[in-house]
Short mmCIF file of C-alpha atoms in Angstrom, two decimals:
data_model
loop_
_atom_site.label_atom_id
_atom_site.label_comp_id
_atom_site.label_asym_id
_atom_site.label_seq_id
_atom_site.Cartn_x
_atom_site.Cartn_y
_atom_site.Cartn_z
CA MET A 1 0.00 0.01 0.00
CA LYS A 2 2.83 2.37 0.85
CA ASN A 3 4.46 1.64 -2.53
CA LEU A 4 1.21 2.45 -4.33
CA ILE A 5 0.86 5.73 -2.46
CA LEU A 6 4.50 6.63 -3.19
CA SER A 7 4.05 5.83 -6.91
CA ALA A 8 0.97 8.03 -7.05
CA VAL A 9 2.86 10.88 -5.36
CA ILE A 10 5.75 10.55 -7.82
CA LEU A 11 3.45 10.52 -10.85
CA THR A 12 1.52 13.53 -9.51
CA ALA A 13 4.71 15.42 -8.82
CA THR A 14 6.09 14.60 -12.27
CA SER A 15 2.90 15.76 -13.96
CA ALA A 16 2.94 18.95 -11.92
CA VAL A 17 6.52 19.76 -12.79
CA TYR A 18 6.65 18.74 -16.44
CA GLY A 19 3.05 18.50 -17.63
CA GLU A 20 2.86 17.27 -21.18
CA THR A 21 5.53 19.58 -22.66
CA TRP A 22 9.06 18.60 -21.80
CA THR A 23 12.27 20.50 -22.51
CA TYR A 24 15.50 18.64 -23.06
CA ALA A 25 16.62 19.70 -19.57
CA ASP A 26 13.39 18.26 -18.15
CA CYS A 27 14.16 14.92 -19.82
CA VAL A 28 17.71 14.85 -18.45
CA ASN A 29 16.59 15.73 -14.91
CA TYR A 30 13.85 13.11 -14.98
CA ALA A 31 16.25 10.44 -16.22
CA ARG A 32 18.77 11.34 -13.53
CA GLU A 33 16.19 10.60 -10.83
CA HIS A 34 14.25 7.72 -12.31
CA SER A 35 16.54 5.75 -14.64
CA ILE A 36 16.67 2.10 -13.57
CA SER A 37 20.17 1.65 -14.94
CA LEU A 38 21.34 4.64 -12.90
CA GLN A 39 19.68 3.35 -9.74
CA LYS A 40 21.36 -0.02 -10.20
CA SER A 41 24.71 1.68 -10.69
CA ARG A 42 24.16 3.71 -7.49
CA ILE A 43 23.51 0.44 -5.68
CA SER A 44 26.83 -0.80 -7.01
CA GLU A 45 28.45 2.34 -5.58
CA GLU A 46 26.95 1.57 -2.17
CA THR A 47 28.19 -2.02 -2.38
CA ALA A 48 31.67 -0.73 -3.21
CA GLY A 49 31.41 1.44 -0.08
CA TYR A 50 30.57 -1.58 2.05
CA ASP A 51 33.58 -3.44 0.63
CA LEU A 52 35.80 -0.48 1.60
CA GLU A 53 34.39 -0.45 5.16
CA GLU A 54 35.01 -4.17 5.42
CA SER A 55 38.64 -3.88 4.25
CA LYS A 56 39.30 -1.08 6.80
CA ALA A 57 37.83 -3.25 9.55
CA GLN A 58 40.58 -5.84 8.90
CA TRP A 59 42.84 -3.68 11.10
CA GLN A 60 40.61 -4.45 14.07
CA PRO A 61 41.16 -7.58 16.19
CA THR A 62 38.71 -10.45 16.06
CA LEU A 63 36.85 -11.67 19.11
CA ASP A 64 34.48 -14.60 19.43
CA PHE A 65 32.89 -16.64 22.14
CA GLY A 66 32.59 -20.40 21.94
CA THR A 67 31.03 -23.07 24.11
CA SER A 68 30.77 -26.84 23.82
CA HIS A 69 28.73 -29.38 25.80
CA SER A 70 28.85 -33.14 25.85
CA TYR A 71 27.26 -35.98 27.77
CA VAL A 72 29.19 -39.24 28.08
CA ASN A 73 27.74 -42.62 29.06
CA THR A 74 30.09 -45.56 29.94
CA PRO A 75 27.72 -48.43 30.85
CA PHE A 76 30.43 -51.04 31.65
CA GLN A 77 32.68 -48.80 33.74
CA SER A 78 32.68 -49.38 37.48
CA GLY A 79 31.55 -46.41 39.60
CA THR A 80 30.03 -43.37 37.96
CA LYS A 81 28.88 -44.25 34.48
CA ASN A 82 27.65 -40.83 33.30
CA ALA A 83 29.55 -37.59 32.90
CA TYR A 84 28.78 -34.11 31.62
CA ASN A 85 31.44 -31.80 30.14
CA SER A 86 31.16 -28.15 29.17
CA ASN A 87 33.70 -25.57 28.01
CA TYR A 88 33.39 -21.78 27.68
CA ALA A 89 35.98 -19.53 25.96
CA PHE A 90 36.59 -16.08 24.61
CA ASN A 91 39.18 -16.09 21.75
CA ALA A 92 40.85 -13.00 20.23
CA GLY A 93 43.22 -12.63 17.34
CA TRP A 94 45.00 -9.83 15.47
CA THR A 95 47.12 -9.95 12.37
CA VAL A 96 50.36 -8.06 12.95
CA TRP A 97 51.71 -8.37 9.40
CA ASN A 98 50.47 -10.08 6.24
CA GLY A 99 52.75 -8.66 3.59
CA GLY A 100 50.84 -5.39 3.16
CA VAL A 101 47.65 -7.10 1.96
CA ARG A 102 45.43 -5.05 4.29
CA GLU A 103 46.86 -1.68 3.27
CA ASN A 104 46.73 -2.45 -0.43
CA THR A 105 43.25 -3.96 -0.22
CA ILE A 106 41.99 -0.71 1.37
CA LYS A 107 43.60 1.36 -1.38
CA GLN A 108 42.17 -0.97 -4.00
CA ASN A 109 38.65 -0.76 -2.58
CA GLU A 110 38.94 3.06 -2.49
CA LEU A 111 39.75 2.91 -6.21
CA ARG A 112 36.89 0.56 -6.90
CA LYS A 113 34.51 2.91 -5.14
CA GLU A 114 35.72 5.78 -7.35
CA ILE A 115 35.39 3.58 -10.40
CA ALA A 116 31.82 2.71 -9.42
CA ALA A 117 31.01 6.43 -9.13
CA LEU A 118 32.57 7.13 -12.52
CA ASN A 119 30.53 4.26 -14.04
CA THR A 120 27.35 5.92 -12.73
CA GLY A 121 28.45 9.24 -14.23
CA ASP A 122 29.23 7.58 -17.52
CA ILE A 123 25.79 5.94 -17.67
CA MET A 124 24.27 9.37 -17.12
CA ARG A 125 26.44 10.84 -19.90
CA THR A 126 25.28 8.10 -22.27
CA LEU A 127 21.70 8.86 -21.32
CA GLU A 128 22.25 12.55 -22.09
CA THR A 129 23.54 11.88 -25.59
CA ASP A 130 20.87 9.25 -26.31
CA LEU A 131 18.20 11.66 -25.11
CA LEU A 132 19.66 14.43 -27.32
CA GLN A 133 19.49 12.32 -30.45
CA VAL A 134 15.97 11.10 -29.79
CA TYR A 135 14.82 14.59 -28.78
CA LEU A 136 16.14 16.15 -32.00
CA ASN A 137 14.64 13.27 -33.99
CA ILE A 138 11.25 14.16 -32.49
CA LEU A 139 11.63 17.85 -33.37
CA TYR A 140 12.69 16.87 -36.89
CA ALA A 141 9.70 14.52 -37.27
CA LYS A 142 7.40 17.23 -35.93
CA GLU A 143 8.57 19.79 -38.47
CA SER A 144 8.32 17.15 -41.20
CA ILE A 145 4.60 16.80 -40.45
CA SER A 146 4.02 20.49 -41.31
CA ILE A 147 5.88 20.06 -44.60
CA TYR A 148 3.81 17.07 -45.65
CA ALA A 149 0.62 18.64 -44.35
CA GLU A 150 1.16 21.69 -46.56
CA ALA A 151 2.04 19.44 -49.51
CA GLU A 152 -1.13 17.41 -48.95
CA LYS A 153 -3.19 20.61 -48.84
CA VAL A 154 -1.73 21.84 -52.12
CA SER A 155 -2.09 18.49 -53.93
CA LEU A 156 -5.68 18.12 -52.70
CA ALA A 157 -6.51 21.56 -54.16
CA GLN A 158 -4.86 20.56 -57.43
CA ALA A 159 -6.79 17.27 -57.54
CA GLU A 160 -10.11 19.02 -56.86
CA ARG A 161 -9.38 21.59 -59.55
CA GLY A 162 -8.41 18.77 -61.90
CA GLN A 163 -11.68 17.01 -61.24
CA ALA A 164 -13.53 20.19 -62.09
CA LEU A 165 -11.56 20.58 -65.29
CA MET A 166 -12.13 16.92 -66.22
CA GLU A 167 -15.87 17.22 -65.62
CA SER A 168 -15.91 20.34 -67.86
CA GLY A 169 -13.98 18.50 -70.55
CA ARG A 170 -10.85 20.63 -70.26
CA MET A 171 -8.64 17.85 -68.74
CA SER A 172 -8.24 14.22 -69.65
CA ARG A 173 -9.09 11.45 -67.22
CA VAL A 174 -5.41 10.36 -67.31
CA ASP A 175 -4.17 13.79 -66.16
CA TYR A 176 -6.80 13.89 -63.44
CA SER A 177 -5.75 10.39 -62.33
CA ARG A 178 -2.15 11.64 -62.00
CA LEU A 179 -3.24 14.54 -59.85
CA LYS A 180 -5.31 12.24 -57.70
CA ASP A 181 -2.41 9.83 -57.31
CA GLN A 182 -0.16 12.71 -56.25
CA TYR A 183 -2.68 13.63 -53.57
CA GLU A 184 -2.81 10.01 -52.33
CA GLN A 185 1.03 9.94 -52.15
CA ASP A 186 1.14 13.21 -50.26
CA HIS A 187 -1.58 12.04 -47.94
CA TYR A 188 0.31 8.83 -47.25
CA ALA A 189 3.55 10.85 -46.65
CA TYR A 190 1.62 13.01 -44.14
CA ILE A 191 0.23 9.97 -42.27
CA ASN A 192 3.68 8.37 -42.34
CA ALA A 193 5.22 11.56 -40.87
CA GLN A 194 2.70 11.46 -38.02
CA THR A 195 3.53 7.80 -37.40
CA THR A 196 7.22 8.59 -37.38
CA PHE A 197 6.58 11.38 -34.89
CA ASP A 198 4.63 9.03 -32.61
CA THR A 199 7.41 6.42 -32.93
CA ARG A 200 10.07 8.91 -31.94
CA ARG A 201 8.02 10.00 -28.94
CA MET A 202 7.67 6.38 -27.93
CA GLU A 203 11.48 6.06 -28.10
CA LEU A 204 11.79 9.04 -25.78
CA LYS A 205 9.26 7.52 -23.37
CA LYS A 206 11.25 4.27 -23.49
CA LEU A 207 14.46 6.09 -22.59
CA LEU A 208 12.70 7.90 -19.76
CA GLU A 209 10.96 4.61 -18.72
CA LEU A 210 7.55 6.20 -18.74
CA GLY A 211 4.36 4.15 -18.83
CA LEU A 212 1.93 3.70 -21.72
CA ASP A 213 -0.57 6.10 -20.18
CA SER A 214 1.94 8.99 -20.09
CA THR A 215 1.87 11.80 -22.62
CA ILE A 216 4.95 13.70 -23.62
CA ASP A 217 5.62 16.46 -26.18
CA PRO A 218 9.00 18.12 -26.63
CA ALA A 219 9.27 21.86 -26.34
CA ASP A 220 10.09 23.48 -29.67
CA VAL A 221 13.61 24.78 -30.19
CA GLU A 222 14.32 27.47 -32.76
CA TRP A 223 17.70 27.97 -34.44
CA THR A 224 18.72 30.74 -36.80
CA ALA A 225 20.70 30.06 -39.96
CA GLU A 226 23.66 31.77 -38.26
CA GLN A 227 23.49 29.22 -35.41
CA VAL A 228 23.27 26.31 -37.84
CA LEU A 229 26.32 27.60 -39.74
CA ALA A 230 28.33 28.59 -36.64
CA THR A 231 32.08 28.16 -36.92
CA LEU A 232 33.25 24.99 -35.20
CA PRO A 233 36.04 25.14 -32.61
CA ASP A 234 39.45 23.68 -33.28
CA MET A 235 39.19 19.91 -33.64
CA GLN A 236 42.48 19.12 -31.89
CA GLU A 237 41.47 21.33 -28.95
CA SER A 238 38.14 19.50 -28.76
CA TYR A 239 39.92 16.13 -28.70
CA GLN A 240 42.18 17.24 -25.82
CA LEU A 241 39.18 18.50 -23.88
CA ALA A 242 37.36 15.22 -24.61
CA LEU A 243 40.31 13.31 -23.08
CA GLN A 244 40.04 15.47 -19.97
CA THR A 245 36.29 15.17 -19.52
CA ASP A 246 35.82 11.52 -20.50
CA LEU A 247 34.76 9.47 -17.47
CA GLN A 248 35.49 6.14 -19.11
CA LEU A 249 39.12 7.18 -19.55
CA ARG A 250 39.39 8.24 -15.93
CA GLY A 251 37.86 4.94 -14.85
CA LEU A 252 40.33 2.99 -16.95
CA ALA A 253 43.25 4.92 -15.43
CA LEU A 254 41.98 3.99 -11.95
CA GLN A 255 41.60 0.41 -13.16
CA GLN A 256 45.26 0.43 -14.09
CA ASP A 257 46.18 1.67 -10.60
CA SER A 258 44.05 -1.14 -9.20
CA SER A 259 46.01 -3.65 -11.31
CA ASP A 260 49.21 -2.32 -9.71
CA LEU A 261 47.71 -3.08 -6.33
CA ASP A 262 46.65 -6.50 -7.53
CA GLU A 263 50.27 -7.27 -8.25
CA LYS A 264 51.40 -6.06 -4.80
CA ILE A 265 48.69 -8.15 -3.11
CA ALA A 266 49.73 -11.16 -5.17
CA ARG A 267 53.41 -10.77 -4.25
CA ALA A 268 52.36 -10.75 -0.61
CA GLY A 269 51.84 -14.49 -0.99
CA ARG A 270 55.66 -14.88 -0.54
CA ALA A 271 55.80 -12.67 2.58
CA PRO A 272 55.79 -14.00 6.16
CA LYS A 273 52.66 -13.60 8.21
CA ILE A 274 52.61 -12.74 11.93
CA ALA A 275 49.53 -12.93 14.15
CA LEU A 276 48.76 -12.52 17.87
CA ASN A 277 46.12 -14.58 19.61
CA ALA A 278 44.74 -14.66 23.10
CA GLY A 279 41.98 -16.49 24.93
CA VAL A 280 40.18 -16.91 28.25
CA GLY A 281 38.32 -20.12 28.91
CA ALA A 282 36.89 -22.37 31.61
CA GLY A 283 35.40 -25.80 31.75
CA TYR A 284 33.12 -27.83 33.97
CA TYR A 285 33.03 -31.57 34.52
CA ALA A 286 30.25 -33.42 36.31
CA PRO A 287 30.32 -35.22 38.58
CA GLY A 288 33.07 -33.10 39.99
CA GLY A 289 31.71 -30.61 42.49
CA SER A 290 29.66 -27.46 42.12
CA PHE A 291 29.34 -25.73 38.78
CA GLY A 292 30.94 -22.49 40.04
CA ASN A 293 33.82 -24.28 41.68
CA GLY A 294 34.34 -26.32 38.53
CA LEU A 295 34.53 -23.25 36.37
CA LYS A 296 36.95 -21.64 38.81
CA GLN A 297 39.19 -24.70 38.80
CA GLY A 298 39.05 -24.92 34.98
CA LEU A 299 39.73 -21.23 34.28
CA ASN A 300 42.64 -20.78 31.91
CA GLU A 301 44.27 -17.94 29.97
CA GLN A 302 46.51 -18.06 26.98
CA LEU A 303 48.50 -15.59 24.90
CA GLY A 304 50.50 -16.54 21.82
CA VAL A 305 52.09 -15.41 18.57
CA SER A 306 52.21 -17.31 15.33
CA LEU A 307 54.59 -16.99 12.43
CA SER A 308 53.95 -18.42 8.95
CA LEU A 309 56.74 -18.65 6.38
CA PRO A 310 55.51 -19.72 2.94
CA ILE A 311 57.97 -22.05 1.13
CA PHE A 312 56.02 -23.87 -1.54
CA ASP A 313 52.45 -22.92 -2.53
CA ASN A 314 51.99 -25.00 -5.69
CA GLY A 315 52.67 -21.98 -7.90
CA LYS A 316 49.67 -20.00 -6.61
CA THR A 317 51.67 -16.80 -5.93
CA LYS A 318 53.46 -16.97 -9.26
CA ALA A 319 50.20 -17.38 -11.13
CA ALA A 320 48.56 -14.57 -9.17
CA VAL A 321 51.44 -12.18 -10.01
CA ALA A 322 51.27 -13.16 -13.65
CA ARG A 323 47.52 -12.53 -13.78
CA ALA A 324 48.01 -9.14 -12.12
CA LYS A 325 50.61 -8.14 -14.70
CA ALA A 326 48.30 -9.28 -17.52
CA GLY A 327 45.48 -7.24 -15.97
CA LYS A 328 47.73 -4.16 -15.84
CA LEU A 329 48.70 -4.61 -19.55
CA ASN A 330 45.10 -5.10 -20.49
CA ALA A 331 44.12 -1.92 -18.62
CA GLN A 332 46.75 0.03 -20.61
CA LEU A 333 45.45 -1.41 -23.87
CA ASP A 334 41.92 -0.38 -22.87
CA ILE A 335 43.21 3.16 -22.28
CA ASP A 336 44.89 3.24 -25.68
CA GLN A 337 41.75 1.88 -27.32
CA ARG A 338 39.52 4.46 -25.62
CA GLN A 339 41.84 7.29 -26.71
CA THR A 340 41.67 6.03 -30.30
CA ASP A 341 37.88 5.68 -30.15
CA LEU A 342 37.55 9.22 -28.80
CA ALA A 343 39.77 10.61 -31.58
CA GLN A 344 37.69 8.83 -34.23
CA THR A 345 34.37 9.84 -32.67
CA VAL A 346 35.35 13.53 -32.40
CA GLU A 347 36.66 13.57 -35.96
CA ASN A 348 33.55 11.86 -37.28
CA TRP A 349 31.33 14.49 -35.63
CA TYR A 350 33.39 17.24 -37.23
CA ILE A 351 33.14 15.56 -40.62
CA ASP A 352 29.38 15.00 -40.32
CA THR A 353 28.73 18.52 -39.00
CA ARG A 354 30.74 20.25 -41.71
CA SER A 355 29.03 18.11 -44.32
CA ALA A 356 25.57 19.00 -42.86
CA GLN A 357 26.46 22.71 -42.86
CA ALA A 358 27.54 22.54 -46.49
CA LYS A 359 24.35 20.65 -47.33
CA PHE A 360 22.33 23.31 -45.47
CA ILE A 361 23.89 26.10 -47.56
CA ALA A 362 23.16 24.24 -50.79
CA ALA A 363 19.65 23.28 -49.60
CA ARG A 364 18.77 26.92 -48.87
CA SER A 365 19.62 27.92 -52.43
CA SER A 366 17.85 24.83 -53.84
CA LEU A 367 14.75 25.51 -51.75
CA GLU A 368 14.38 29.04 -53.05
CA SER A 369 14.82 27.84 -56.62
CA ALA A 370 12.39 24.97 -56.10
CA ARG A 371 9.82 27.31 -54.50
CA LEU A 372 9.97 29.73 -57.45
CA THR A 373 9.81 26.91 -59.93
CA ASP A 374 6.80 25.39 -58.13
CA GLU A 375 4.95 28.73 -58.05
CA LEU A 376 5.72 29.39 -61.69
CA THR A 377 4.66 25.92 -62.72
CA ASN A 378 1.43 26.24 -60.84
CA GLU A 379 0.68 29.53 -62.67
CA GLN A 380 1.58 28.00 -66.03
CA PHE A 381 -0.54 24.94 -65.26
CA ALA A 382 -3.49 27.19 -64.50
CA LEU A 383 -3.02 28.79 -67.90
CA GLY A 384 -2.62 25.41 -69.61
CA TYR A 385 1.03 25.86 -70.55
CA VAL A 386 2.40 22.81 -68.66
CA ASN A 387 1.08 19.30 -68.23
CA THR A 388 0.44 17.38 -65.05
CA VAL A 389 3.74 15.56 -65.17
CA GLU A 390 5.67 18.87 -65.07
CA LEU A 391 3.36 20.09 -62.33
CA MET A 392 3.97 17.02 -60.12
CA THR A 393 7.73 17.13 -60.82
CA ALA A 394 7.94 20.73 -59.60
CA HIS A 395 5.70 19.89 -56.63
CA ASN A 396 7.82 16.92 -55.52
CA ALA A 397 11.05 18.85 -56.06
CA TYR A 398 9.80 21.58 -53.73
CA ILE A 399 8.87 19.01 -51.03
CA GLU A 400 12.25 17.30 -51.36
CA ALA A 401 14.08 20.65 -51.10
CA GLN A 402 12.18 21.49 -47.89
CA HIS A 403 12.94 18.05 -46.46
CA THR A 404 16.62 18.28 -47.36
CA LEU A 405 16.96 21.68 -45.69
CA LEU A 406 15.24 20.45 -42.57
CA GLN A 407 17.37 17.33 -42.41
CA SER A 408 20.64 19.23 -42.86
CA LYS A 409 19.66 21.73 -40.16
CA TYR A 410 19.07 19.05 -37.52
CA MET A 411 22.12 17.12 -38.50
CA ALA A 412 24.29 20.25 -38.19
CA MET A 413 22.82 21.12 -34.79
CA LEU A 414 23.16 17.53 -33.53
CA GLY A 415 26.83 17.58 -34.52
CA GLN A 416 27.43 20.97 -32.86
CA LYS A 417 25.80 19.80 -29.62
CA MET A 418 27.78 16.57 -29.62
CA ILE A 419 31.01 18.50 -30.12
CA GLU A 420 29.91 20.80 -27.28
CA PHE A 421 29.36 17.70 -25.12
CA TYR A 422 32.84 16.28 -25.79
CA ARG A 423 34.37 19.65 -24.95
CA THR A 424 32.40 20.53 -21.80
CA ALA A 425 30.65 17.27 -20.71
CA SER A 426 27.33 19.14 -20.87
CA ILE A 427 24.58 19.86 -23.41
CA THR A 428 22.27 22.87 -23.61
CA LEU A 429 19.44 23.43 -26.03
#
């Protein structure tokens, strides 16, 4: 019941804060609080913290209490045939030296806790970039709807006019059929654009892990042509900043340090081990007097030290050291691979963004030409100077030019935002 109430409160609060229109920042903030993968990663962080506490506690002595009880029956013995024995003892122990295993284990668990925190941060970073791409896809699909809606409206008007001309005998049935087919195609494109928009919204809901009954619409974002064509920062500088802000790279560096500690812990297998132990105990035997007197007579104390010198361990230490060295080498290779991946990723975004900007420039010119051609063709068609094939060709060329400009705009802005992310580890829309 408490869980149901809590869920209702969360849903109500979410609706109150975000409503149906979500900005990109709203999406990121919601994901930061509700993402299941993030919550699991935070649990891993807590677990790493418990491991660290446990390793620090190894400096403390151990203390335990033990007791044993037995009843003995000797049926063929002369005299007393039954006896009861009991022992009570407190035992303490403390490791004086174990080759530095405790110290290095603490350091290693501190690193693992940091790595767990970096993993959580990296999951959040991945969510941010995934949300960005889906969010821009939704905005792109939303604008596409308006393009195809206008195209459908125009082609419907042309088909209706064609029908009137056909009925008056001024247009052939074939030409009218072409106009009607154009309208059907534009109508399908409009419906398909709406479906694409709904699909992209579903992808966003999936990323945010929202239920089927939730409604979400992205807030519109406007960019000027100057913003789309903004000069990109130096690529080499962006790569160096990406190396500094990349959490995966920092985690791999810590993993390499952890491998160094693995090797030290493994080498401790050849080191001597010294431990102190102490105990207080008492026993009682019946028949043998009163219980209290028996414990008093059986009271004993002991204090000792133990020394262990490893000589042969069946190659366990040698194998452990070799595995630690291999882990260290593998960590370095992971670092090299990540640096290479970052360089390729940053360069690819620069290539894609510059290509999109060049396409945007060309598309602006093509759009204006296609618009003028479409207007002129419509006027000529009304006067009977062009046929339906030329009319539809101009119409489709105008739609394609609008679509190309829209696509290049969003590709250019996505590239700019991704470059911004690799430079600053943040995204703003």
